[in-house]
XYZ file of C-alpha atoms in Angstrom:
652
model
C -58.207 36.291 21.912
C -57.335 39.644 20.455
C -53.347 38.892 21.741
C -53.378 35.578 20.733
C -54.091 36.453 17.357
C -51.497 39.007 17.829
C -48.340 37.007 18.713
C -49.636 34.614 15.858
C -49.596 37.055 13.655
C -46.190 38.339 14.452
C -44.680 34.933 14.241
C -46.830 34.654 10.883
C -44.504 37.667 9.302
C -40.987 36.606 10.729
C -41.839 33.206 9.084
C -43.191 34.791 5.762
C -39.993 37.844 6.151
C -37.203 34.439 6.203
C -38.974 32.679 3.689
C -38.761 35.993 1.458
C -34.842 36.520 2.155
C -34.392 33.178 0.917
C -36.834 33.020 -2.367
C -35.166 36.503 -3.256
C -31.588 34.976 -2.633
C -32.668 32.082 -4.632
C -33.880 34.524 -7.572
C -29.893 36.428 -7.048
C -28.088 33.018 -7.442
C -30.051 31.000 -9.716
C -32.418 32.714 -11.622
C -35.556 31.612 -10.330
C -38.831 33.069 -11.070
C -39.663 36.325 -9.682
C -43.454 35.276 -8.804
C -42.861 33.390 -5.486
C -40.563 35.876 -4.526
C -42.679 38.800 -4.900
C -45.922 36.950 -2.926
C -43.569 36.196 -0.082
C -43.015 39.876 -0.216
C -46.904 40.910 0.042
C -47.230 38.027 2.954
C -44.637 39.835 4.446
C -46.671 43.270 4.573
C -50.266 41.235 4.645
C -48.924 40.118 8.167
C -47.292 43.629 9.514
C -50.768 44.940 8.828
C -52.536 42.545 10.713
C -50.954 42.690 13.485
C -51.304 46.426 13.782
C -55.092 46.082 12.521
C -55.396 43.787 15.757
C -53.311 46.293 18.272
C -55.684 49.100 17.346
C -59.003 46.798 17.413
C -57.352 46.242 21.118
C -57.248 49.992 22.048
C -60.540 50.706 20.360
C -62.004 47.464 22.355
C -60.367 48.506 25.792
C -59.045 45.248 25.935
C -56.623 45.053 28.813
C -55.869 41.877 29.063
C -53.467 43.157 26.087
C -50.511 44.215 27.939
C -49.888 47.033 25.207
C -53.754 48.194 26.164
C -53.393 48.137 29.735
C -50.301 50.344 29.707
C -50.825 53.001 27.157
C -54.850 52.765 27.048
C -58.021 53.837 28.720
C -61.515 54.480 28.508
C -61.089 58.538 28.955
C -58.930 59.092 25.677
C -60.254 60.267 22.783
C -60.727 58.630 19.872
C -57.917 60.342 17.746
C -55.534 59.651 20.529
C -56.640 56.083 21.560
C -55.528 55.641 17.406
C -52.657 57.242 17.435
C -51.223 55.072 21.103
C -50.054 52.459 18.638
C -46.813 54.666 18.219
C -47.046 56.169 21.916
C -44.485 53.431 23.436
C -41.607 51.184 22.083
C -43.658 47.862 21.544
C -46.757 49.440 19.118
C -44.334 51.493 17.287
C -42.845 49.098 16.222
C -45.150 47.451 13.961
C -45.798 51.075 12.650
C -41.831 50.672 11.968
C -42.549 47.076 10.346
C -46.045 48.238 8.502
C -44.078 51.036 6.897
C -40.694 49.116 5.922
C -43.138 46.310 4.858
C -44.775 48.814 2.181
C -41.640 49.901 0.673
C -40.516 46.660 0.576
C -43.399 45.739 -1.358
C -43.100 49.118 -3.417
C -39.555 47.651 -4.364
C -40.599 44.423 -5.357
C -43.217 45.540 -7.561
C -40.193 47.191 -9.535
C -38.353 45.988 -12.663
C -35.166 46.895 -12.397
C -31.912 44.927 -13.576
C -32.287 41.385 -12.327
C -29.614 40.566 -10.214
C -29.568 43.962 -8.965
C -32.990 44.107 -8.165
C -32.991 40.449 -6.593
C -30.306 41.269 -4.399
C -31.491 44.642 -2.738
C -34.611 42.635 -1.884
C -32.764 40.209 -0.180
C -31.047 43.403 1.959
C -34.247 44.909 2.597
C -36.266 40.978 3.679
C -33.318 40.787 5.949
C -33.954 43.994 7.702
C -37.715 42.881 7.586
C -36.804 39.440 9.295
C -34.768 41.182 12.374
C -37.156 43.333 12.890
C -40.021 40.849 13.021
C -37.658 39.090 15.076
C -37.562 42.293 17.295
C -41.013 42.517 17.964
C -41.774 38.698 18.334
C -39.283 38.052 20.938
C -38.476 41.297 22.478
C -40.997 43.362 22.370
C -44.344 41.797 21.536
C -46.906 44.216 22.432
C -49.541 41.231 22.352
C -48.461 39.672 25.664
C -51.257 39.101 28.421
C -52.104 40.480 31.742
C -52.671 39.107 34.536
C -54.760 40.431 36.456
C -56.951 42.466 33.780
C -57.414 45.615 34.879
C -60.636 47.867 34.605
C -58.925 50.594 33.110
C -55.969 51.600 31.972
C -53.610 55.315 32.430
C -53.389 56.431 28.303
C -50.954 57.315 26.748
C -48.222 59.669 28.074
C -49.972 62.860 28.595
C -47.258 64.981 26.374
C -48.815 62.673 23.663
C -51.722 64.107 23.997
C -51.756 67.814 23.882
C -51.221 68.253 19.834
C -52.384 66.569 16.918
C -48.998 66.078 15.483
C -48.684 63.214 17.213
C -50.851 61.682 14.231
C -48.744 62.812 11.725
C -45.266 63.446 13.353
C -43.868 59.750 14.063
C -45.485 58.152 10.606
C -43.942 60.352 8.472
C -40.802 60.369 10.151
C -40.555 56.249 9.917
C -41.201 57.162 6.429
C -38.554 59.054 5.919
C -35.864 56.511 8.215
C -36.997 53.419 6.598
C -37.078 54.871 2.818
C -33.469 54.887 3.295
C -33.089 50.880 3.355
C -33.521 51.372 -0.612
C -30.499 53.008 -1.467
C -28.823 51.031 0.990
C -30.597 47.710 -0.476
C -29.076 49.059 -3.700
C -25.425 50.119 -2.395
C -24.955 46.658 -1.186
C -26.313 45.059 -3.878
C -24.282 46.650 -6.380
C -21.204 44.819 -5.732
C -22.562 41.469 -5.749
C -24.763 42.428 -9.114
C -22.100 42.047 -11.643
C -22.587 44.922 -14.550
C -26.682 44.665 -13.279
C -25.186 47.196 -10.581
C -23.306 49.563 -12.667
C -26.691 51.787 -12.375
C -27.328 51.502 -9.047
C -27.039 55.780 -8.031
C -29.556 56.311 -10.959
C -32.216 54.020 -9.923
C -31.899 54.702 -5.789
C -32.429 58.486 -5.998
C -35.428 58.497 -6.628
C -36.144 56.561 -2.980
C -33.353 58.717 -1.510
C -35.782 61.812 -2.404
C -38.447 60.681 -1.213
C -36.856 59.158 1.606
C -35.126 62.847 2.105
C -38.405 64.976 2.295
C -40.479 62.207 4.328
C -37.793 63.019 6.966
C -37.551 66.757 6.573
C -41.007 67.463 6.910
C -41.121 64.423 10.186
C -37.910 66.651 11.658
C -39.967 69.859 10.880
C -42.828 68.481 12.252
C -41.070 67.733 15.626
C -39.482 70.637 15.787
C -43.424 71.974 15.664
C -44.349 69.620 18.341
C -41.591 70.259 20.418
C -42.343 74.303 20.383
C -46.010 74.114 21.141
C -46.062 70.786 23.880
C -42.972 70.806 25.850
C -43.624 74.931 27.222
C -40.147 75.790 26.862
C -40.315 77.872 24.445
C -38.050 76.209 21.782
C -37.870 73.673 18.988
C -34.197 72.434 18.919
C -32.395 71.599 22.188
C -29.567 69.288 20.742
C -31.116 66.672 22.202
C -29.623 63.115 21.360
C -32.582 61.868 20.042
C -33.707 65.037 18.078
C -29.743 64.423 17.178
C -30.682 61.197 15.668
C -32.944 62.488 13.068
C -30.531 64.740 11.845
C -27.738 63.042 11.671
C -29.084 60.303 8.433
C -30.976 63.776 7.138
C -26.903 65.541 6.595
C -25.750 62.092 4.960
C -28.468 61.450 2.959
C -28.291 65.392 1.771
C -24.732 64.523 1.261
C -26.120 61.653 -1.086
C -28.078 63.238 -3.302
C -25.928 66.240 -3.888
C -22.997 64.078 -4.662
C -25.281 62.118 -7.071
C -24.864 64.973 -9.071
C -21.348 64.412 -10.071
C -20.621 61.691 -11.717
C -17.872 58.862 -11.559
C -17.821 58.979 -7.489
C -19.226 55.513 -6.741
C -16.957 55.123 -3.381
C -18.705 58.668 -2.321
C -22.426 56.999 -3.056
C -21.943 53.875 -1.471
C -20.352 54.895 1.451
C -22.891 57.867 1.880
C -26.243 55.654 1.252
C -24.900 52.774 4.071
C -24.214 55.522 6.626
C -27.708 57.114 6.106
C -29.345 53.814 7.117
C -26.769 52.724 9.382
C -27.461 56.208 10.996
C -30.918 55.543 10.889
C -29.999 51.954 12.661
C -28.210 53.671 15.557
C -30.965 56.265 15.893
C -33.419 53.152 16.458
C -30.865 52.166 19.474
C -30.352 54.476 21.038
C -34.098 56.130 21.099
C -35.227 52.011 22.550
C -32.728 50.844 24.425
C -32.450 53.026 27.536
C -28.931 54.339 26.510
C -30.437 57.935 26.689
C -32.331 60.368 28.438
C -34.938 62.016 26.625
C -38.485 62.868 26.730
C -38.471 61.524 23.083
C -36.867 58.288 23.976
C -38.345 54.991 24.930
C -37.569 54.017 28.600
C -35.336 50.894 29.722
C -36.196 47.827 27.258
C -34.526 44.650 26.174
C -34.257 45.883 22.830
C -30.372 47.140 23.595
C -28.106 44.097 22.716
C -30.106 42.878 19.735
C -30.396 46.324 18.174
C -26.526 46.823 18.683
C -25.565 43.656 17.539
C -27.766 44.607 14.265
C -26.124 47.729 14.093
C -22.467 46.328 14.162
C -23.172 43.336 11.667
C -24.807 45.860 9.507
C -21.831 47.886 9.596
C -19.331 45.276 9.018
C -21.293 44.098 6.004
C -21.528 47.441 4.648
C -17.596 47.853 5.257
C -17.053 44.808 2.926
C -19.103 45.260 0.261
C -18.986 48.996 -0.371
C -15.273 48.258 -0.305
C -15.092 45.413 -2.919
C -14.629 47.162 -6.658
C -17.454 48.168 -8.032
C -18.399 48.791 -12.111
C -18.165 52.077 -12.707
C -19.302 54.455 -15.584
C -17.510 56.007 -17.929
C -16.226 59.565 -16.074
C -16.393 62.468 -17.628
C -13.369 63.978 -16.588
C -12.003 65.552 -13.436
C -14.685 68.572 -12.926
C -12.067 72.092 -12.457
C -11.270 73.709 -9.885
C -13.729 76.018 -9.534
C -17.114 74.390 -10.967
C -20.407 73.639 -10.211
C -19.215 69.940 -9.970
C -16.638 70.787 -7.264
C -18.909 73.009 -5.206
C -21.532 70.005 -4.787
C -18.702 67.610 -3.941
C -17.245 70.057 -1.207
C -21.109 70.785 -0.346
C -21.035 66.681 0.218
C -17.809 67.315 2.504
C -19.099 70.012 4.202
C -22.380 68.239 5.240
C -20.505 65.162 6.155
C -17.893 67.080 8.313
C -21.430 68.287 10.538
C -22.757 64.602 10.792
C -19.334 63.676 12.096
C -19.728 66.867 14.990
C -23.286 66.040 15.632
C -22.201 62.558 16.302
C -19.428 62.896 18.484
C -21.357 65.088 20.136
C -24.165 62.227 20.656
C -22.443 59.375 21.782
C -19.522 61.056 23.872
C -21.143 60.479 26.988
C -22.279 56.877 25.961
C -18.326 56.283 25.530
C -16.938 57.690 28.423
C -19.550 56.080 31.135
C -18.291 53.223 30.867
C -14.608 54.087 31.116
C -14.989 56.827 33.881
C -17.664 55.557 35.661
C -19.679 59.196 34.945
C -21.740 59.886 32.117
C -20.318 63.608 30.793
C -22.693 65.778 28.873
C -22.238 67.651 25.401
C -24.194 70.655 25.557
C -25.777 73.220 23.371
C -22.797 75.317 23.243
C -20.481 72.867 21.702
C -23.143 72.362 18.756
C -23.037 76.007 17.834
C -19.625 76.103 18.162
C -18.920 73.680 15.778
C -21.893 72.760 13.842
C -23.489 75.976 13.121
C -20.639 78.142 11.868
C -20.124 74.808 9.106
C -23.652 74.743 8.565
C -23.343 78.975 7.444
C -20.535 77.385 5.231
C -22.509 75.228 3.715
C -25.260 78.041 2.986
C -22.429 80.100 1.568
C -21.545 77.210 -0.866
C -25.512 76.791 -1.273
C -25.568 80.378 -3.219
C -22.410 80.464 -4.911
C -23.269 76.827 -6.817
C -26.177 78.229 -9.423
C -23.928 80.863 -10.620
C -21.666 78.468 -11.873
C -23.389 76.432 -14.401
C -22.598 78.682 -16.959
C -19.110 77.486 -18.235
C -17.656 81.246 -18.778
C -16.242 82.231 -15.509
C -16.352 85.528 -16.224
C -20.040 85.413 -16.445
C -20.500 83.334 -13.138
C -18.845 85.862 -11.341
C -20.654 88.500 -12.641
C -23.728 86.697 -11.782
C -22.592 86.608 -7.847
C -22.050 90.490 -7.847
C -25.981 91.289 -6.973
C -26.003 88.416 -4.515
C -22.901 88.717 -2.858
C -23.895 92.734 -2.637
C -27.158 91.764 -1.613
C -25.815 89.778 1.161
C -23.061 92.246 2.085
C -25.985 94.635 2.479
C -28.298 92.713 4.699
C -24.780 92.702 6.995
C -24.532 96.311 6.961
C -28.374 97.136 7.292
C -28.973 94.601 9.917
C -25.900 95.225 11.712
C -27.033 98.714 11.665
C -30.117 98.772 13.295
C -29.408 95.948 15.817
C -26.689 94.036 17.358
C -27.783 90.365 16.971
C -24.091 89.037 17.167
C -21.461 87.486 14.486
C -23.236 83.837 14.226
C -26.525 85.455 14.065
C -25.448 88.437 11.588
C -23.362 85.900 9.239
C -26.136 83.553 9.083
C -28.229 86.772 7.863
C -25.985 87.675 5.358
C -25.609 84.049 4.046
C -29.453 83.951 3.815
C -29.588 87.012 1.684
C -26.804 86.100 -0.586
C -28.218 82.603 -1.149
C -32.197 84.179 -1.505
C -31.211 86.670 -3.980
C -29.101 84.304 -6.177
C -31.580 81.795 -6.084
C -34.101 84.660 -7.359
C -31.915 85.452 -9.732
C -30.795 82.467 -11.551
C -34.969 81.915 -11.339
C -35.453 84.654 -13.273
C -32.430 83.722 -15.739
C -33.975 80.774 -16.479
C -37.810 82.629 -17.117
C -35.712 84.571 -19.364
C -33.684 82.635 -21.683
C -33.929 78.507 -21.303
C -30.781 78.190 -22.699
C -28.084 79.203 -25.118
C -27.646 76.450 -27.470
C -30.589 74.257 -26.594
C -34.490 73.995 -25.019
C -34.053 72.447 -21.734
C -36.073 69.083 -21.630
C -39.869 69.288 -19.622
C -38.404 66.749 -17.268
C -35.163 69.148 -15.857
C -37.312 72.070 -15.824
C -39.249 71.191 -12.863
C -36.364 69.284 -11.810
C -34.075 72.143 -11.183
C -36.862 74.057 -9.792
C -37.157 71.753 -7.173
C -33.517 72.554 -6.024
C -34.661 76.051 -6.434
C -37.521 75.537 -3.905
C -35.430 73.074 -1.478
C -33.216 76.071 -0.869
C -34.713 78.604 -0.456
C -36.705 77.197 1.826
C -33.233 75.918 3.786
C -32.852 79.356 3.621
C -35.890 80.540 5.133
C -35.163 78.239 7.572
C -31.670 79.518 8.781
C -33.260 83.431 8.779
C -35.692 81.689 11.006
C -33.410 80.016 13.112
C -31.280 83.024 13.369
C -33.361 85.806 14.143
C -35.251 83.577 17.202
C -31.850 83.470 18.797
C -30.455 86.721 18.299
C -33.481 88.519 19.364
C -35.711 86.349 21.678
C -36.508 87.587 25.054
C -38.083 86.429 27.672
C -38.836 86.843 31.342
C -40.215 85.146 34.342
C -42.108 85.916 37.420
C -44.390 85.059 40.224
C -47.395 87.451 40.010
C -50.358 88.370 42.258
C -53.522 88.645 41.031
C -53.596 92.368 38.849
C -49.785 92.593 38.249
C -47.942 92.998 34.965
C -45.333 90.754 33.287
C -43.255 92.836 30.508
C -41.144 92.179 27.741
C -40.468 94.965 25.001
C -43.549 95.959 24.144
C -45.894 93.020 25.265
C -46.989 92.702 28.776
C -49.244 90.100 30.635
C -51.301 91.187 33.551
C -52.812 88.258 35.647
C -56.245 88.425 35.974
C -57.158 85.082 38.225
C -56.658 81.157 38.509
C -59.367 78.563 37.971
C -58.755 75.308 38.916
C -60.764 71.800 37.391
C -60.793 68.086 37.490
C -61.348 65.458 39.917
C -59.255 62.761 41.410
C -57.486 61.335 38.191
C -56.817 64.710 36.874
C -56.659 68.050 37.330
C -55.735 71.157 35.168
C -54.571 74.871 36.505
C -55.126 77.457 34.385
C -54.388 81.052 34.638
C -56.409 84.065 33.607
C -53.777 86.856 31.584
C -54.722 89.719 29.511
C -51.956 90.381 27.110
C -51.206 93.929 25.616
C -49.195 94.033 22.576
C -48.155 96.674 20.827
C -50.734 99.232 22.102
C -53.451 96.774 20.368
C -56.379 95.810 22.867
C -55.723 93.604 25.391
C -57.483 89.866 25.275
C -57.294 87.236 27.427
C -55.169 83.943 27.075
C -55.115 81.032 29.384
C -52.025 79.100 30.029
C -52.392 75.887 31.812
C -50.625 72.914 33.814
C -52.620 69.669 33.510
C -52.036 66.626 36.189
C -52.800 63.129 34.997
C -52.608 60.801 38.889
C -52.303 57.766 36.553
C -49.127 58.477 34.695
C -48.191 61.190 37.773
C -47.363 63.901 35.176
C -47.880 67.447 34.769
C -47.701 69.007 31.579
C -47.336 72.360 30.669
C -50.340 73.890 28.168
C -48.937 77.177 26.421
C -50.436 79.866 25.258
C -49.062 80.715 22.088
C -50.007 84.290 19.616
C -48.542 83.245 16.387
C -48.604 86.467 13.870
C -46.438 87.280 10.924
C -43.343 88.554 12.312
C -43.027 87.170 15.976
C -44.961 85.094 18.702
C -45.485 85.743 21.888
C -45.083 82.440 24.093
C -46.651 82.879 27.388
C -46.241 79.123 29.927
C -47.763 78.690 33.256
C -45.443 77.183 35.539
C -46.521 76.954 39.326
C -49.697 78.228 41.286
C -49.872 79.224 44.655
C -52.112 76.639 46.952
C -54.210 79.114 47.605
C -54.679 80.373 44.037
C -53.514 83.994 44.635
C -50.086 83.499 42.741
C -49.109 81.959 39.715
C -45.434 81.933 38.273
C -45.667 82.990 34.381
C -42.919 83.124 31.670
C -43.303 85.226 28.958
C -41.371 85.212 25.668
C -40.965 86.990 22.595
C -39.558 84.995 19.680
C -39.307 86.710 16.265
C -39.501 84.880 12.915
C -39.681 81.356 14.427
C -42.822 81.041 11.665
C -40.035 81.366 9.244
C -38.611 78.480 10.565
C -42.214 75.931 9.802
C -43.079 77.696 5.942
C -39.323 76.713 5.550
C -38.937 73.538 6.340
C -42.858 72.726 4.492
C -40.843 74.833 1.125
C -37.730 72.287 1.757
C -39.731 68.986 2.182
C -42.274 70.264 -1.124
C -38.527 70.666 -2.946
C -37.680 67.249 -2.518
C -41.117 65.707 -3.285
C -41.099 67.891 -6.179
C -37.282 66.388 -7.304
C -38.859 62.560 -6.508
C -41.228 63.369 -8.575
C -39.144 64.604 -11.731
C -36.349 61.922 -11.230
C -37.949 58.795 -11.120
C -36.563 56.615 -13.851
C -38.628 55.259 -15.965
C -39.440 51.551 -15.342
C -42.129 49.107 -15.573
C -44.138 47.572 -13.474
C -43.673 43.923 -12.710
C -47.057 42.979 -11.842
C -47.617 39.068 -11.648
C -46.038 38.324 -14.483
C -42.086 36.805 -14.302
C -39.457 38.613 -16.044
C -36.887 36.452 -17.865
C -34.996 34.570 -15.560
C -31.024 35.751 -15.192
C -28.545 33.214 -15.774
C -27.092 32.118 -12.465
C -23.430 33.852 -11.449
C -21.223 32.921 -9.025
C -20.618 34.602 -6.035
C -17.184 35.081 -4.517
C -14.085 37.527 -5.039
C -14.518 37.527 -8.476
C -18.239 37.644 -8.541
C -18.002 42.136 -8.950
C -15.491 41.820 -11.702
């Protein structure tokens, strides 16, 4: 009953997601009345959260004779998890894909922006609603039956299951991928708008901000999940889907920098179409099979139909963002050394690493099917490339809020006590330890960009401004770019110092001997075993010593799930202010009198979490202070547009 409702359901929102691409097109071309439009628009999202509300009633029912259910459900889950299994696999994350684009789609609608312009950008974002739908219904549809039912079913995948971030982690991510089909809405629908689109940057930033710190903090977030699940000990491996996420996060950086300046409508179409085409080929290749990942969906249908999205989305984004656009009146080529210039080479600079990190991602899609053997981009290539630009781009980070002052003079004297301040932290760390160029650059850059960010803080406490009081709306504004970086910042110290001076060790110990690194050192006290038939979990018995602070006892584990035939690591992790210690179980003896341990010391990885939370709270903060002011459309029509024609002449 519960599917059949389902699949209705699905087919329900394709119907109502065609119906709205049309209605909206029909409001573009002719004028019509907003009204229809806009209800077609809240069908759309009724029916996305429908069929969700149904796939969850299924889990919470046990009803396996949903196919959905009987492969990522069971009795034995808890309650938070059985929720959160609607995103655990390919086919129920996608209608948390369709629930969220179908909320900012209605967000959008509810919007009065310029007519045409807003008419048109719904029509982008109903067609990405309608493929999608499409997606599910015929591709994907988690509603199908089973036959025969079974009694139970295996849960999710048991690395789903060991952290609570797995509530929060994929949600806000989708919210920060799909928040990006608004500026792209509005990049494509800028040409076709007539003088409707000459505003187009103005009224998409907003959505790009949010968009931006939805998918920092998601990217943070896994990052999180990654360190304290997967028992490696890390939280970026260059993975190609942990590659995915970043890649539309540089571009749509790139975006809202170059915003800044402007006059460079090529720049801000181009940028806001490859942050959702990005965000396109990060859906394919995390569910079609065409990598291996533990974050990627296995083997699915999904392949063809998302590619052939992907390519038809780029070719229309190719023709439109290349048709002339109305542009504002410039103010003037910005000099050669300016604020203006620095953002725009900032915009380079960040596009240059999404170019690396791509490469990088899909080499070894490219030459498998021209060699015959998939080749593999490893870490080392990444910090070859990417991570000496990305200390460029931290470089360019601190020099930028020295020069809004228009007296050079004064601009470079304000970079003196940050450029001496990050000189310093060379010489001091380089001093007292050898944590290598990357790692000692990427200190100093941190320093020089922390202390001019401090210090253009405090010029701004101190005097608002020479000529004029700085409007309430800019003041929080710019502190949000204050708060974005330095956290950025933060982050790269993090980053940094974790590499440079991580250690870590492994070995097989018998019951009373010692594990050391530096000055922390496990002992292994015993190994108690648990569980029954369908699972079992291992977990050993360590006192750990740090410091010459008493010892107490921590208990790694491994955890064996027969239905999924998985073991999962269960670390034991001492988070404190300046370093954790990372301690993962990783065999046991049969006979319980051994147990392999690895223990690891990784300083100022916290740095890297409060950094990416200061980043994300930046960006809200900027959504926040930049959202143009505009009505709300409500249920009642806005005067109807005259129709305009549509062809080569339609953008003139």
């Amino acid at each position: 009953m519960l599917g059949d409702l389902g699949t209705a359901g699905l087919a329900v929102g394709l119907s109502c997601a065609t119906l709205t691409a049309l209605l909206w097109l029909r409001v573009a071309l002719f004028g019509a009345a907003v009204r229809t439009a806009w209800r077609g628009t809240a069908a759309t999202l009724v029916a996305a959260a429908l069929a969700c509300a149904l796939l969850e009633t299924a889990l919470l029912r046990h009803d396996f004779s949903v196919r959905f259910v009987a492969e990522n459900g069971g009795r034995d889950v808890p309650l938070y998890y059985t929720l959160t299994s609607l995103w655990s696999a390919l086919d129920g994350s996608l209608l948390l894909w369709l629930l969220v684009l179908g909320g900012y789609a209605a967000l959008l609608a509810r919007r009065a922006y310029p007519p045409r312009l807003h008419a048109y950008a719904m029509v982008v974002v109903s067609v990405v609603m309608m493929f999608f739908f499409a997606l599910s219904t015929f591709a994907a549809n988690p509603f199908r039956a089973v036959s025969p039912v079974p009694a139970d079913g295996p849960g999710p995948n048991p690395l789903l299951q060991q952290h609570p971030a797995m509530g929060v982690h994929p949600p806000l991510l989708y919210a920060g991928y799909l928040g990006l089909v608004v500026p792209f809405a509005f990049a494509l629908a800028a040409p076709l708008a007539g003088r409707d689109g000459a505003r187009w940057v103005r009224l998409a930033r907003p959505w790009a901000l949010v968009a931006w710190a939805a998918l920092t903090g998601g990217i943070g977030m896994g990052a999180w999940w990654s360190y304290a699940v997967l028992g490696w000990g890390g939280y970026w491996a260059w993975d190609p889907v942990e590659n995915a996420s970043l890649l539309p996060w540089l571009t749509a950086t790139a975006f809202l920098h170059t915003t800044l300046v402007r006059g460079r409508i090529a720049w801000h179409g181009a940028l806001a179409c490859a942050s959702f085409l990005l965000v396109l080929l990060g859906t394919f290749l995390t569910r079609s099979g065409a990598v291996t990942s533990v974050h990627a969906f296995t083997d699915s249908p999904l392949g063809p139909m998302l590619l052939g999205f992907v390519l038809l989305a780029v070719a229309v984004s190719a023709v439109l963002t290349g048709r002339r656009a109305p542009e504002p009146a410039r103010a003037g080529r910005p000099r050669a050394l300016s604020r203006a210039t620095l953002v725009l080479v900032h915009g380079v600079l960040l596009v240059t690493i999404a170019a690396v990190v791509l490469i990088g991602t899909i080499l070894p899609l490219l030459t498998a099917p021209l060699t015959g053997t998939r080749s593999s981009v490893g870490p080392a290539y990444y910090q070859r490339t990417a991570v000496p630009l990305a200390v460029v781009v931290l470089l360019v980070m601190g020099v930028t809020p020295a020069l809004r002052v228009r007296d050079r003079s004064a601009a470079l004297r304000r970079l003196v006590v940050p450029a001496a301040a990050g000189l310093g932290t060379v010489a001091l760390v380089g001093l007292l330890s050898r944590p290598g160029p990357a790692a000692l650059t990427a200190f100093g850059a941190a320093g020089f960009v922390l202390t001019g960010l401090a210090g253009d803080l405090a010029h701004r406490l101190r005097r608002p401004g020479p000529h004029r009081r700085p409007s309430p709306h800019r003041r929080p504004a710019r502190l949000a770019g204050l708060v974005a970086h330095a956290g950025l910042a933060l982050v790269a110290v993090g980053v940094a110092g974790s590499s440079a001076y991580g250690r870590d060790a492994e070995r097989t110990l018998r019951v009373g001997e010692t594990l050391r690194v530096s000055d922390v050192a496990v002992r292994l006290i015993g190994v108690d075993r648990t569980g029954g038939s369908g699972s079992m979990a291992v977990r050993a018995r360590l006192a750990l010593t740090a410091s010459g602070r008493p010892a107490r006892t921590i208990t790694p584990g491994l955890r064996y799930q027969a239905a999924r035939d998985a073991a999962v690591t269960v670390p034991a992790i001492g988070t404190g202010p300046l370093r954790d210690t990372y301690v993962t179980l990783l065999a046991v003896a049969e006979d319980s009198g051994t147990a392999t341990v690895r223990l690891a010391v990784n300083p100022l990885v916290g740095l890297i979490w409060a950094g990416g939370a200061l980043t994300a709270a930046g960006g809200l903060l900027a959504a926040a202070t930049a959202r143009p002011r505009t009505r709300t459309a409500g249920r009642t029509d806005r005067p109807r547009p005259a129709p305009v024609a549509v062809g080569p002449g339609a953008a003139t």
